[in-house]
């Protein structure tokens, strides 16, 4: 298990961009998967994107395809979520999460699939 901390949230205008960072610490290994989730006000936490630490395989939820890009810098133990063309409906608390079990990333779309969570960073997109 690794500890993860999100940063980079803020207030942006619709159509703008923001990059979130997920810094990992502690024991890491190549089979880890890092995911991004978000929780809009009054709604449940939902999957956004995931990336494998070693091969950089990515998976996105349909609503962010073509707008968001997940990437990682293994040397810095950091995963990024580049968010472009932001929409008001993207407003949420964004969380990064880590899971060390080897699983296909396309199946890791639920909160229960990840064992380590950050505290979240607020992203607000104004109209």
Short mmCIF file of N, CA and C in Angstrom, two decimals, residues 37-47 63 88-93 95 111:
data_model
loop_
_atom_site.label_atom_id
_atom_site.label_comp_id
_atom_site.label_asym_id
_atom_site.label_seq_id
_atom_site.Cartn_x
_atom_site.Cartn_y
_atom_site.Cartn_z
N UNK A 37 -10.91 9.52 -9.00
CA UNK A 37 -12.35 9.52 -8.79
C UNK A 37 -12.80 10.93 -8.50
N UNK A 38 -14.07 11.16 -8.61
CA UNK A 38 -14.61 12.46 -8.23
C UNK A 38 -15.97 12.29 -7.59
N UNK A 39 -16.32 13.24 -6.74
CA UNK A 39 -17.58 13.20 -6.03
C UNK A 39 -18.24 14.56 -6.09
N UNK A 40 -19.21 14.72 -6.99
CA UNK A 40 -19.96 15.98 -7.03
C UNK A 40 -20.80 16.14 -5.78
N UNK A 41 -21.19 17.37 -5.46
CA UNK A 41 -22.02 17.58 -4.27
C UNK A 41 -23.31 16.77 -4.34
N UNK A 42 -23.59 16.05 -3.28
CA UNK A 42 -24.82 15.28 -3.20
C UNK A 42 -24.84 14.00 -4.01
N UNK A 43 -23.72 13.63 -4.61
CA UNK A 43 -23.67 12.43 -5.41
C UNK A 43 -22.60 11.48 -4.88
N UNK A 44 -22.66 10.26 -5.37
CA UNK A 44 -21.68 9.27 -4.94
C UNK A 44 -20.38 9.44 -5.69
N UNK A 45 -19.33 8.91 -5.12
CA UNK A 45 -18.03 8.97 -5.75
C UNK A 45 -18.02 8.13 -7.02
N UNK A 46 -17.48 8.68 -8.10
CA UNK A 46 -17.49 8.01 -9.38
C UNK A 46 -16.09 7.95 -9.98
N UNK A 47 -15.88 6.93 -10.77
CA UNK A 47 -14.61 6.71 -11.42
C UNK A 47 -14.39 7.72 -12.53
N UNK A 63 -17.42 10.05 -20.02
CA UNK A 63 -17.70 11.48 -19.94
C UNK A 63 -16.46 12.37 -20.03
N UNK A 88 -19.11 22.70 -16.25
CA UNK A 88 -19.65 22.83 -14.89
C UNK A 88 -19.93 21.48 -14.24
N UNK A 89 -20.34 20.51 -15.01
CA UNK A 89 -20.62 19.20 -14.46
C UNK A 89 -19.38 18.45 -13.99
N UNK A 90 -18.21 18.99 -14.29
CA UNK A 90 -16.97 18.41 -13.77
C UNK A 90 -16.69 18.86 -12.34
N UNK A 91 -17.48 19.79 -11.84
CA UNK A 91 -17.30 20.27 -10.48
C UNK A 91 -17.46 19.14 -9.49
N UNK A 92 -16.46 18.94 -8.66
CA UNK A 92 -16.47 17.84 -7.71
C UNK A 92 -15.22 17.91 -6.85
N UNK A 93 -15.22 17.12 -5.80
CA UNK A 93 -13.99 16.83 -5.09
C UNK A 93 -13.33 15.67 -5.81
N UNK A 95 -10.42 12.80 -6.09
CA UNK A 95 -9.60 11.95 -5.25
C UNK A 95 -8.68 11.09 -6.11
N UNK A 111 -15.08 2.27 -5.90
CA UNK A 111 -14.34 2.69 -4.71
C UNK A 111 -13.71 1.50 -4.01
#
